[in-house]
Tab-separated table of C-alpha atoms in Angstrom:
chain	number	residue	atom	x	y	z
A	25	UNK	CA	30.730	-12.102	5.037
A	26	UNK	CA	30.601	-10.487	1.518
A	27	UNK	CA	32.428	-6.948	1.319
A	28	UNK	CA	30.426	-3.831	2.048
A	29	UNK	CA	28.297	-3.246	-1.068
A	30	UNK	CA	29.835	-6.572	-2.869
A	31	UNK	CA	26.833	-8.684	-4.353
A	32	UNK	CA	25.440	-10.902	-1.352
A	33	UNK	CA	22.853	-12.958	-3.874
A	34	UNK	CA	23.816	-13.832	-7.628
A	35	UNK	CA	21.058	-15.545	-9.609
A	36	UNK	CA	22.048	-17.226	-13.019
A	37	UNK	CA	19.684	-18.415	-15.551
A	38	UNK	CA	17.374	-19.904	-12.649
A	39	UNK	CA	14.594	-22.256	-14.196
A	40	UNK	CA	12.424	-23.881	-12.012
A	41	UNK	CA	9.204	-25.964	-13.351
A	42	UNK	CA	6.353	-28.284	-12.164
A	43	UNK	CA	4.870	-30.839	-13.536
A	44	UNK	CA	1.671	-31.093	-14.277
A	45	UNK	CA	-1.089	-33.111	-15.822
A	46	UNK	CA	-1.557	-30.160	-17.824
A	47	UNK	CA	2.102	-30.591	-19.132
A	48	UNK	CA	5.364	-28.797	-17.737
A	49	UNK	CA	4.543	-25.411	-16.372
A	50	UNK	CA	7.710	-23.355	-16.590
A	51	UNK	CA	6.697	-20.959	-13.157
A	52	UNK	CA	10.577	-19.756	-13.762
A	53	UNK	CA	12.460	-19.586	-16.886
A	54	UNK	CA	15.888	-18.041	-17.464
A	55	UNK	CA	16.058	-15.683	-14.624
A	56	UNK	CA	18.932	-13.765	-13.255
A	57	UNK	CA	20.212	-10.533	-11.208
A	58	UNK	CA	22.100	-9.981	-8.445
A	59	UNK	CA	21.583	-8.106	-4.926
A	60	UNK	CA	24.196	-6.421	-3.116
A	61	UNK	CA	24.378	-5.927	0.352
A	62	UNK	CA	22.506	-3.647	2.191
A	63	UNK	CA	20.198	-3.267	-1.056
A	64	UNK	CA	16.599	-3.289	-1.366
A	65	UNK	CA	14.864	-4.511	-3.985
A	66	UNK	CA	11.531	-4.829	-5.796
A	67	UNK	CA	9.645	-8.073	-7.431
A	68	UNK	CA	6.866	-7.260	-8.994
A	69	UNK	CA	3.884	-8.398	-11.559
A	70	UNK	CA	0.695	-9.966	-11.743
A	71	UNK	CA	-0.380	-13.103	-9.750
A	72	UNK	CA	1.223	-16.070	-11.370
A	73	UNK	CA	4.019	-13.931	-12.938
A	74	UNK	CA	6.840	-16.647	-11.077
A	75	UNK	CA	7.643	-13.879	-8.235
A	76	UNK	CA	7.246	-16.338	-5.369
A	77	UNK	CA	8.281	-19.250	-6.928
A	78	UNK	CA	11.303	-17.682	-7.691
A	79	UNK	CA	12.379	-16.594	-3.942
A	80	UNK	CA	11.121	-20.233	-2.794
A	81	UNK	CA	14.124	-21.285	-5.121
A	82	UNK	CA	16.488	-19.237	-3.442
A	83	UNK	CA	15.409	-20.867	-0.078
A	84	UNK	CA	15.352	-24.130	-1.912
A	85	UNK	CA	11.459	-24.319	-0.572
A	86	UNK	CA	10.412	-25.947	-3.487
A	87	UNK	CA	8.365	-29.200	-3.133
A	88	UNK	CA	10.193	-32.491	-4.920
A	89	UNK	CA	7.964	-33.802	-6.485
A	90	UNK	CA	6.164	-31.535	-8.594
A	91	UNK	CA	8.243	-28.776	-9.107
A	92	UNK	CA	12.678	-29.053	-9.399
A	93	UNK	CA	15.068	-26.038	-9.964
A	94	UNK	CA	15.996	-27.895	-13.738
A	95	UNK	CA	19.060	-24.698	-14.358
A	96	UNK	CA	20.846	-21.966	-13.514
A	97	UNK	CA	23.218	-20.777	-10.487
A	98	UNK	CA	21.686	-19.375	-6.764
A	99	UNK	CA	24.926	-17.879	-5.233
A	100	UNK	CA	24.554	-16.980	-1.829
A	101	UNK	CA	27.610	-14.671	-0.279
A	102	UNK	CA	29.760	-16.909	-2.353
A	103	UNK	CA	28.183	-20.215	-1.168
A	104	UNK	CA	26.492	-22.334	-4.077
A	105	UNK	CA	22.687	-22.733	-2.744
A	106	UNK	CA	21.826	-25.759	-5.107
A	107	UNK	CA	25.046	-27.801	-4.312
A	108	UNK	CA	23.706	-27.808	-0.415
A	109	UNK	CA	23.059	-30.915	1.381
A	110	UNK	CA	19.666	-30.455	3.802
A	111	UNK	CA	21.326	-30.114	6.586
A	112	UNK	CA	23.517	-27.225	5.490
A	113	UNK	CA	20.721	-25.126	3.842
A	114	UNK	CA	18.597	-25.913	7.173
A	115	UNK	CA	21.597	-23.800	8.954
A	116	UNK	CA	21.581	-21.048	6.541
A	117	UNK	CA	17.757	-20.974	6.337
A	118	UNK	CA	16.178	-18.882	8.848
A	119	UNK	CA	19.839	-17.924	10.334
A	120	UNK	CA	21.138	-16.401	7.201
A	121	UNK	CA	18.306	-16.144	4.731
A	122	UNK	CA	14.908	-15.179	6.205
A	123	UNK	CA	11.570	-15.271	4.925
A	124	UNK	CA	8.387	-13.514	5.559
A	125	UNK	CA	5.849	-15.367	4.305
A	126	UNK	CA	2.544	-14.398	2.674
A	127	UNK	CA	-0.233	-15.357	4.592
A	128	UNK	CA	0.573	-15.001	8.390
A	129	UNK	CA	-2.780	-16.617	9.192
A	130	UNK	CA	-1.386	-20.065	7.828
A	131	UNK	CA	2.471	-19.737	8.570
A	132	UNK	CA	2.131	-19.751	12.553
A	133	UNK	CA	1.445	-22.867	14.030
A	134	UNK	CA	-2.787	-22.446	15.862
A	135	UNK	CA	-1.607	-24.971	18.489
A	136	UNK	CA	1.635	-23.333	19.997
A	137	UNK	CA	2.197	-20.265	22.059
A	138	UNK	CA	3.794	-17.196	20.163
A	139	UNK	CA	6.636	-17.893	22.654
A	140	UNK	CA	7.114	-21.078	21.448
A	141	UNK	CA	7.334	-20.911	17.716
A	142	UNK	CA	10.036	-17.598	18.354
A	143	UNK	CA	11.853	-19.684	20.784
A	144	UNK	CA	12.441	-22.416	18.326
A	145	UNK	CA	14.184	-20.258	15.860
A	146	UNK	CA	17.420	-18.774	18.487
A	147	UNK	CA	17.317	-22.117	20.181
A	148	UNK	CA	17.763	-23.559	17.046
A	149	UNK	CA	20.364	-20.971	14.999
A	150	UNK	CA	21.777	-19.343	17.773
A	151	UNK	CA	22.215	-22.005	20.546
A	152	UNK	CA	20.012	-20.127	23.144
A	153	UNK	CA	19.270	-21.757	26.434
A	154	UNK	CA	15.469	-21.820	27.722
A	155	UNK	CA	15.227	-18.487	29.316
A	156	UNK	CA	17.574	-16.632	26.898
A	157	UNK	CA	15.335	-17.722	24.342
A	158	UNK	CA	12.497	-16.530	25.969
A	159	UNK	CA	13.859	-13.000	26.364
A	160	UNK	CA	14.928	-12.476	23.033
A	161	UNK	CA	11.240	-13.472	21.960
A	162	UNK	CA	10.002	-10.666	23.879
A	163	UNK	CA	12.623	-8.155	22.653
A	164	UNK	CA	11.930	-9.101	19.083
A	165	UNK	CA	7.923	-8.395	19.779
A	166	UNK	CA	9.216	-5.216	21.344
A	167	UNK	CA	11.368	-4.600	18.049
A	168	UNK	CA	8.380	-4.962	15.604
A	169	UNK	CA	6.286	-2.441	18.107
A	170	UNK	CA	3.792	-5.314	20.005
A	171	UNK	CA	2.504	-3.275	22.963
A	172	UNK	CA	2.999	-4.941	26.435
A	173	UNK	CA	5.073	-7.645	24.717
A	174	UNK	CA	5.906	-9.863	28.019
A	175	UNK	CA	1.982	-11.011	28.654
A	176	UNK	CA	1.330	-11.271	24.516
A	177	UNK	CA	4.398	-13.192	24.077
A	178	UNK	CA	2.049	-16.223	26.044
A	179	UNK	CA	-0.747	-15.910	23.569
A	180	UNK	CA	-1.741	-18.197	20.529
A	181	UNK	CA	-1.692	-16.718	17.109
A	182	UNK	CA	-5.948	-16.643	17.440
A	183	UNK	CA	-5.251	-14.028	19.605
A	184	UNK	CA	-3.652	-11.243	17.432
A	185	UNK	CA	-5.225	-9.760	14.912
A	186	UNK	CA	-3.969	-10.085	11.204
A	187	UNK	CA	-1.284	-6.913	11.218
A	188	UNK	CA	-0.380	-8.455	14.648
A	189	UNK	CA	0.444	-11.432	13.323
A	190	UNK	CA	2.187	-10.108	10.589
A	191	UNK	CA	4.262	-8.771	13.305
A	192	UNK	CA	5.447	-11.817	14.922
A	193	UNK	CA	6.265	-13.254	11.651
A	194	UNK	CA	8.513	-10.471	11.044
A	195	UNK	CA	9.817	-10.941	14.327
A	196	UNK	CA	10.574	-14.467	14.054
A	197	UNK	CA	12.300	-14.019	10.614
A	198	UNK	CA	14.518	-10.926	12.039
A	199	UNK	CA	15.531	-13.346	15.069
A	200	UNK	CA	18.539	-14.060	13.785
A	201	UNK	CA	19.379	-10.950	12.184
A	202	UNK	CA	19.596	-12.408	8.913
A	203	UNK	CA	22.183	-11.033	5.550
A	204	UNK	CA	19.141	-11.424	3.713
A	205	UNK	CA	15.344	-10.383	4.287
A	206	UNK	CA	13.076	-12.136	1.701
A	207	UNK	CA	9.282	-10.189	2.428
A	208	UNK	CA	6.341	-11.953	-0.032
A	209	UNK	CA	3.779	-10.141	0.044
A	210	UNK	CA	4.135	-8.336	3.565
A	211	UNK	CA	1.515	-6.185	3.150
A	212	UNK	CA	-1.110	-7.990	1.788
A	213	UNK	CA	-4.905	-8.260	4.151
A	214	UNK	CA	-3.605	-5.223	6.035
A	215	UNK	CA	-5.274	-2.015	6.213
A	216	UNK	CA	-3.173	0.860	4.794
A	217	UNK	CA	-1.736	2.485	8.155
A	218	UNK	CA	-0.509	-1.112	9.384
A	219	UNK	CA	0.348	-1.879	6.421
A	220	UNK	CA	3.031	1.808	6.523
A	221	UNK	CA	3.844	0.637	9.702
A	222	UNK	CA	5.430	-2.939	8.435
A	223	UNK	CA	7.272	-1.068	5.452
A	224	UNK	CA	8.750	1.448	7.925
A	225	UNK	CA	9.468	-1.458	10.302
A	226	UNK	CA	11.284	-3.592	6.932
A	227	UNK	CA	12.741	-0.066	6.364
A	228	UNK	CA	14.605	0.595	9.974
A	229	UNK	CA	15.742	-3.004	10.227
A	230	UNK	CA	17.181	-2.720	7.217
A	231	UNK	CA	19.150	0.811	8.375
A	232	UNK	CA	20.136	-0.801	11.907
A	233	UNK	CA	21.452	-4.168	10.912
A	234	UNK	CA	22.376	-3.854	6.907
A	235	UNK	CA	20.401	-6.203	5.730
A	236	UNK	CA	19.943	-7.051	2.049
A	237	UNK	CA	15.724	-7.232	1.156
A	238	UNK	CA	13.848	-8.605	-1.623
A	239	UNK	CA	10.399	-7.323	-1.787
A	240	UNK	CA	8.014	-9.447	-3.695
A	241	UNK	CA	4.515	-7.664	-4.343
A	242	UNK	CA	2.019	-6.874	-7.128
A	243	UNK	CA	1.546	-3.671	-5.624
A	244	UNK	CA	4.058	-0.590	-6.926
A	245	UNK	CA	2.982	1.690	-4.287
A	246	UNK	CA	4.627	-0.113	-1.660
A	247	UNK	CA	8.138	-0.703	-4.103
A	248	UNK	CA	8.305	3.296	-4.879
A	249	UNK	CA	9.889	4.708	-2.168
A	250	UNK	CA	11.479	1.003	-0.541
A	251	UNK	CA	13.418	-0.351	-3.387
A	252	UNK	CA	16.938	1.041	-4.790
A	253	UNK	CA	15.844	-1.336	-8.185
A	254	UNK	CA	12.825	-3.183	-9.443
A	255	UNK	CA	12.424	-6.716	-11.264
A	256	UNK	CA	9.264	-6.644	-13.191
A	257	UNK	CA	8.021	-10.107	-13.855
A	258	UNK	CA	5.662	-11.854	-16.211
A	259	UNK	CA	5.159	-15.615	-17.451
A	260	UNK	CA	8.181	-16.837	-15.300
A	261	UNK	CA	10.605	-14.378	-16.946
A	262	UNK	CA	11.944	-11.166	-16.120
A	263	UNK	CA	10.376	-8.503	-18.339
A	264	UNK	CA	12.311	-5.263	-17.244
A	265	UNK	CA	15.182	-4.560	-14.731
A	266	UNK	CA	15.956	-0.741	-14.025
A	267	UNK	CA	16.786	1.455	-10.970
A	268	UNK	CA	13.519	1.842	-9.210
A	269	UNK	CA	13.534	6.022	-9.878
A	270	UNK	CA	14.407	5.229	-13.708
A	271	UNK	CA	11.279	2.650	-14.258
A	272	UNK	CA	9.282	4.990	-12.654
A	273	UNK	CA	9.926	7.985	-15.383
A	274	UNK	CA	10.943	6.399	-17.908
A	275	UNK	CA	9.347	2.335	-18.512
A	276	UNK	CA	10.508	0.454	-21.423
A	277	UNK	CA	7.952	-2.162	-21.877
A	278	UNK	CA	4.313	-1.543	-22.541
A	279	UNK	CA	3.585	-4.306	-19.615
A	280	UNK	CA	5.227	-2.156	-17.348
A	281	UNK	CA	3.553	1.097	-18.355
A	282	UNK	CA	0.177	-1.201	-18.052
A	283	UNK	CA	1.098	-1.677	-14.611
A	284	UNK	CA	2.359	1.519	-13.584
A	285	UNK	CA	-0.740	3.248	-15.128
A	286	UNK	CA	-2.724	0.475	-13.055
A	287	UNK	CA	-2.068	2.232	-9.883
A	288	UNK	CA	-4.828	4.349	-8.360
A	289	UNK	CA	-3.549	7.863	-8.512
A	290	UNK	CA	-5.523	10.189	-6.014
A	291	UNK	CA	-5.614	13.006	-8.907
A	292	UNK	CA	-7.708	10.534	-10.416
A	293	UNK	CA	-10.775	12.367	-12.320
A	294	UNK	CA	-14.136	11.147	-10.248
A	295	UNK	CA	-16.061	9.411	-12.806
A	296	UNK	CA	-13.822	8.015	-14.775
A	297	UNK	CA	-12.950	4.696	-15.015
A	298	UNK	CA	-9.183	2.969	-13.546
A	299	UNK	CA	-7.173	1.624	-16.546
A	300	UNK	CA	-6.725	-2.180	-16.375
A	301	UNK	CA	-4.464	-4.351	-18.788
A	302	UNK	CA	-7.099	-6.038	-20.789
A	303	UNK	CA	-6.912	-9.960	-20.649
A	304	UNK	CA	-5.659	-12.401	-18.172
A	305	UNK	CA	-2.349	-13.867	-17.351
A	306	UNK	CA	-1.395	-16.356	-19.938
A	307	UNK	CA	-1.146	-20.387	-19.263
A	308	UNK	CA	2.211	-20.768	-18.592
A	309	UNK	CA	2.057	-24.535	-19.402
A	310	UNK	CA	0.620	-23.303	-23.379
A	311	UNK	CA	2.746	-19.822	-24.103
A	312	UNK	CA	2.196	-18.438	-27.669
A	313	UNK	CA	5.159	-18.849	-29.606
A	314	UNK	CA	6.236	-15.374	-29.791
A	315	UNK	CA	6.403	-12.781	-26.652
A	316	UNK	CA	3.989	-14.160	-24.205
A	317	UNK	CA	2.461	-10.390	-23.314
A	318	UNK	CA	1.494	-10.199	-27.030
A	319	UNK	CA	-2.184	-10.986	-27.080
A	320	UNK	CA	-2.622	-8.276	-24.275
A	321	UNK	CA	-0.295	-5.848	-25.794
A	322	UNK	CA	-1.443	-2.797	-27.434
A	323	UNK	CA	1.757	-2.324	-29.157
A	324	UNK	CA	1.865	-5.945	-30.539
A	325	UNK	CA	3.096	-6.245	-33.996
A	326	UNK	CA	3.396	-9.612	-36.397
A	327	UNK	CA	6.872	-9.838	-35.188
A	328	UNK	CA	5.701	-10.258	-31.545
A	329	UNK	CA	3.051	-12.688	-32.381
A	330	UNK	CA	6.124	-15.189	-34.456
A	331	UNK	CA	9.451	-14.433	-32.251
A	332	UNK	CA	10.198	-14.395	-28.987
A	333	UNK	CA	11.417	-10.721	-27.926
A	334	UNK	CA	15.031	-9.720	-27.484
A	335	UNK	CA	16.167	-8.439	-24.146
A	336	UNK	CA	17.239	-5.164	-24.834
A	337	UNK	CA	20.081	-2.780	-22.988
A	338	UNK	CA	18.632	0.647	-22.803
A	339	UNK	CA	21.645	1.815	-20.425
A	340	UNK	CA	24.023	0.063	-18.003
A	341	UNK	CA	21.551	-0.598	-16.045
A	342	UNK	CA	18.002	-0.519	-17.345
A	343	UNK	CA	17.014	-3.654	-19.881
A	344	UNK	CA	13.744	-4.535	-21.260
A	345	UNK	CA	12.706	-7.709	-22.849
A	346	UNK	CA	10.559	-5.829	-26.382
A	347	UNK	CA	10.885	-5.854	-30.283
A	348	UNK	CA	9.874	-2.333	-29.267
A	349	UNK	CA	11.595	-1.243	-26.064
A	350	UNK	CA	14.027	1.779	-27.409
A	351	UNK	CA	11.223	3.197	-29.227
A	352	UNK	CA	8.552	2.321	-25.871
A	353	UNK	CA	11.693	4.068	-23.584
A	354	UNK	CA	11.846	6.978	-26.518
A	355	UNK	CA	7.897	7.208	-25.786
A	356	UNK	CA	8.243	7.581	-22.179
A	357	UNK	CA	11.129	10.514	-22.231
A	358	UNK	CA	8.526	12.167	-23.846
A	359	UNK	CA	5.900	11.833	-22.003
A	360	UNK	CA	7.231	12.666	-19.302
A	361	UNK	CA	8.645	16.450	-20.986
A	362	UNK	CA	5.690	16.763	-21.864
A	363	UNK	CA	4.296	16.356	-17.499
């Protein structure tokens, strides 16, 4: 085990890509951070930003052919991820590392019993017999709140509804009491109060057993008050990094004040009109030679369009990848004196 509050994960320059007929598609380019234990934190962007291509790295989930992790370091409580054999990631996968997939409709199995597919997992990891098995299943269910647990625990996934099965997903990653959560898109197709309920859930797991969570959404509602620190992604590379308090106040990249001024904000004049970052995602198989936010950037000068942007240290621990991010975090300071 990694020391309390040491760094659990360490990504280095991560690159992963796919080929294509279209040509390479770089869904990761040139990532890295680290995540200490115990520490929750944030992924977020726009759909096709690299966000879940980059945890399905760290899981080594990514299918051989089309896509292959071409670079960069995934170090897991001092164990290097890529220099695994099958076998050994198998054991740290699911045991160690957890995932919570994004569409809980397509992750559970339609043919097998709830009991079953949690079952599998402690049988599996934690060398459960039958019936010990089959009582931790219905503890975990307990755990993530399933009412009357011991009959449900026989049903098939057709049976729950969508949150519900959200649930047992949860459950079934948590099994093992994993060092490290990975949540993509937990939320997503559930109504607002289930969707409080997970976070809280994510949230008092995290408390009871210490585990480290990445949280991968496009939504920066649900990062505000989970995260300790926020990634913000676009075009497979990291964009900004900052505690999640600082990006908040004070952004340093006009993408991220697109998306922060994205979110519905219930002081929102009736009438007018939510702001939206005009465009679309760019083609990450054709990205413009200079910063690939450029054509959609209301800042944009010549030097954007020609060279690629710098990644800029605002403070130890907030960095922005602009031409313009001092004067975009200068900008922010003062719009924020001036609220």
């Amino acid at each position: 085990m990694s020391n309390q509050n040491g760094t659990i994960l360490s990504v280095t320059n991560l690159k992963t890509y796919f080929q294509t007929e279209d040509g390479v598609v770089k869904a990761v380019d040139g990532i890295t951070f680290e995540l200490k234990k115990g520490e929750t934190l944030g992924i977020v962007g726009e759909s096709g930003s690299g966000k879940s291509v980059t945890n399905l790295s760290i899981m080594r989930l990514i299918p051989e052919p089309p896509g292959k992790i071409v670079d960069g370091d995934i170090i897991f409580d001092g164990i290097d991820v890529r220099k695994l054999s099958i076998d050994e990631i198998r054991k740290i996968r699911g045991k160690r590392i957890a995932m919570i997939f994004q569409d809980p409709m397509t992750s559970l199995n339609p043919f097998l019993k709830i009991s079953t597919q949690l079952m599998e997992v402690t049988q599996l990891h934690l060398k459960h017999s039958k019936e010990q098995a089959y009582q931790h299943a219905i503890k975990m269910l307990e755990i993530v709140g399933i009412p009357d647990a011991e009959s449900r625990v026989n049903s098939y996934p057709h049976e729950f509804s969508g949150g519900m099965r959200q649930r047992v997903m949860i459950a079934m990653a948590l099994s093992c009491e994993p060092e490290l959560l990975i949540a993509d898109e937990p939320t997503t197709a559930l109504d607002v109060t289930i969707q409080a309920q997970i976070l809280e859930l994510i949230k008092d797991l995290k408390t009871k057993l210490g585990t480290s969570v990445i949280l991968i959404t496009h939504d920066l509602g649900v990062v505000a008050g989970m995260t300790e620190k926020i990634i913000v992604m676009y075009a497979g590379k990291v964009f900004e990094i900052a505690p999640t308090a600082e990006l908040f106040a004070t952004p340093a990249n006009p993408y991220t004040k697109g998306l922060l001024k994205s979110v519905p904000d219930p002081a929102h004049e009736q009438g007018t009109e939510l702001y939206q970052i005009p465009g679309l995602p760019p083609d990450v198989a054709h990205l413009p030679p200079g910063c690939p936010f450029s054509p959609r950037c209301e800042k944009a000068q010549d030097i954007c369009v020609r060279e690629y942007p710098p990644f800029v240290q605002i403070n130890e621990n907030h960095f922005s990848l602009c031409h313009f991010a001092k004067e975009v975090y200068a900008e922010s300071l003062k719009e924020r004196e001036v609220n």
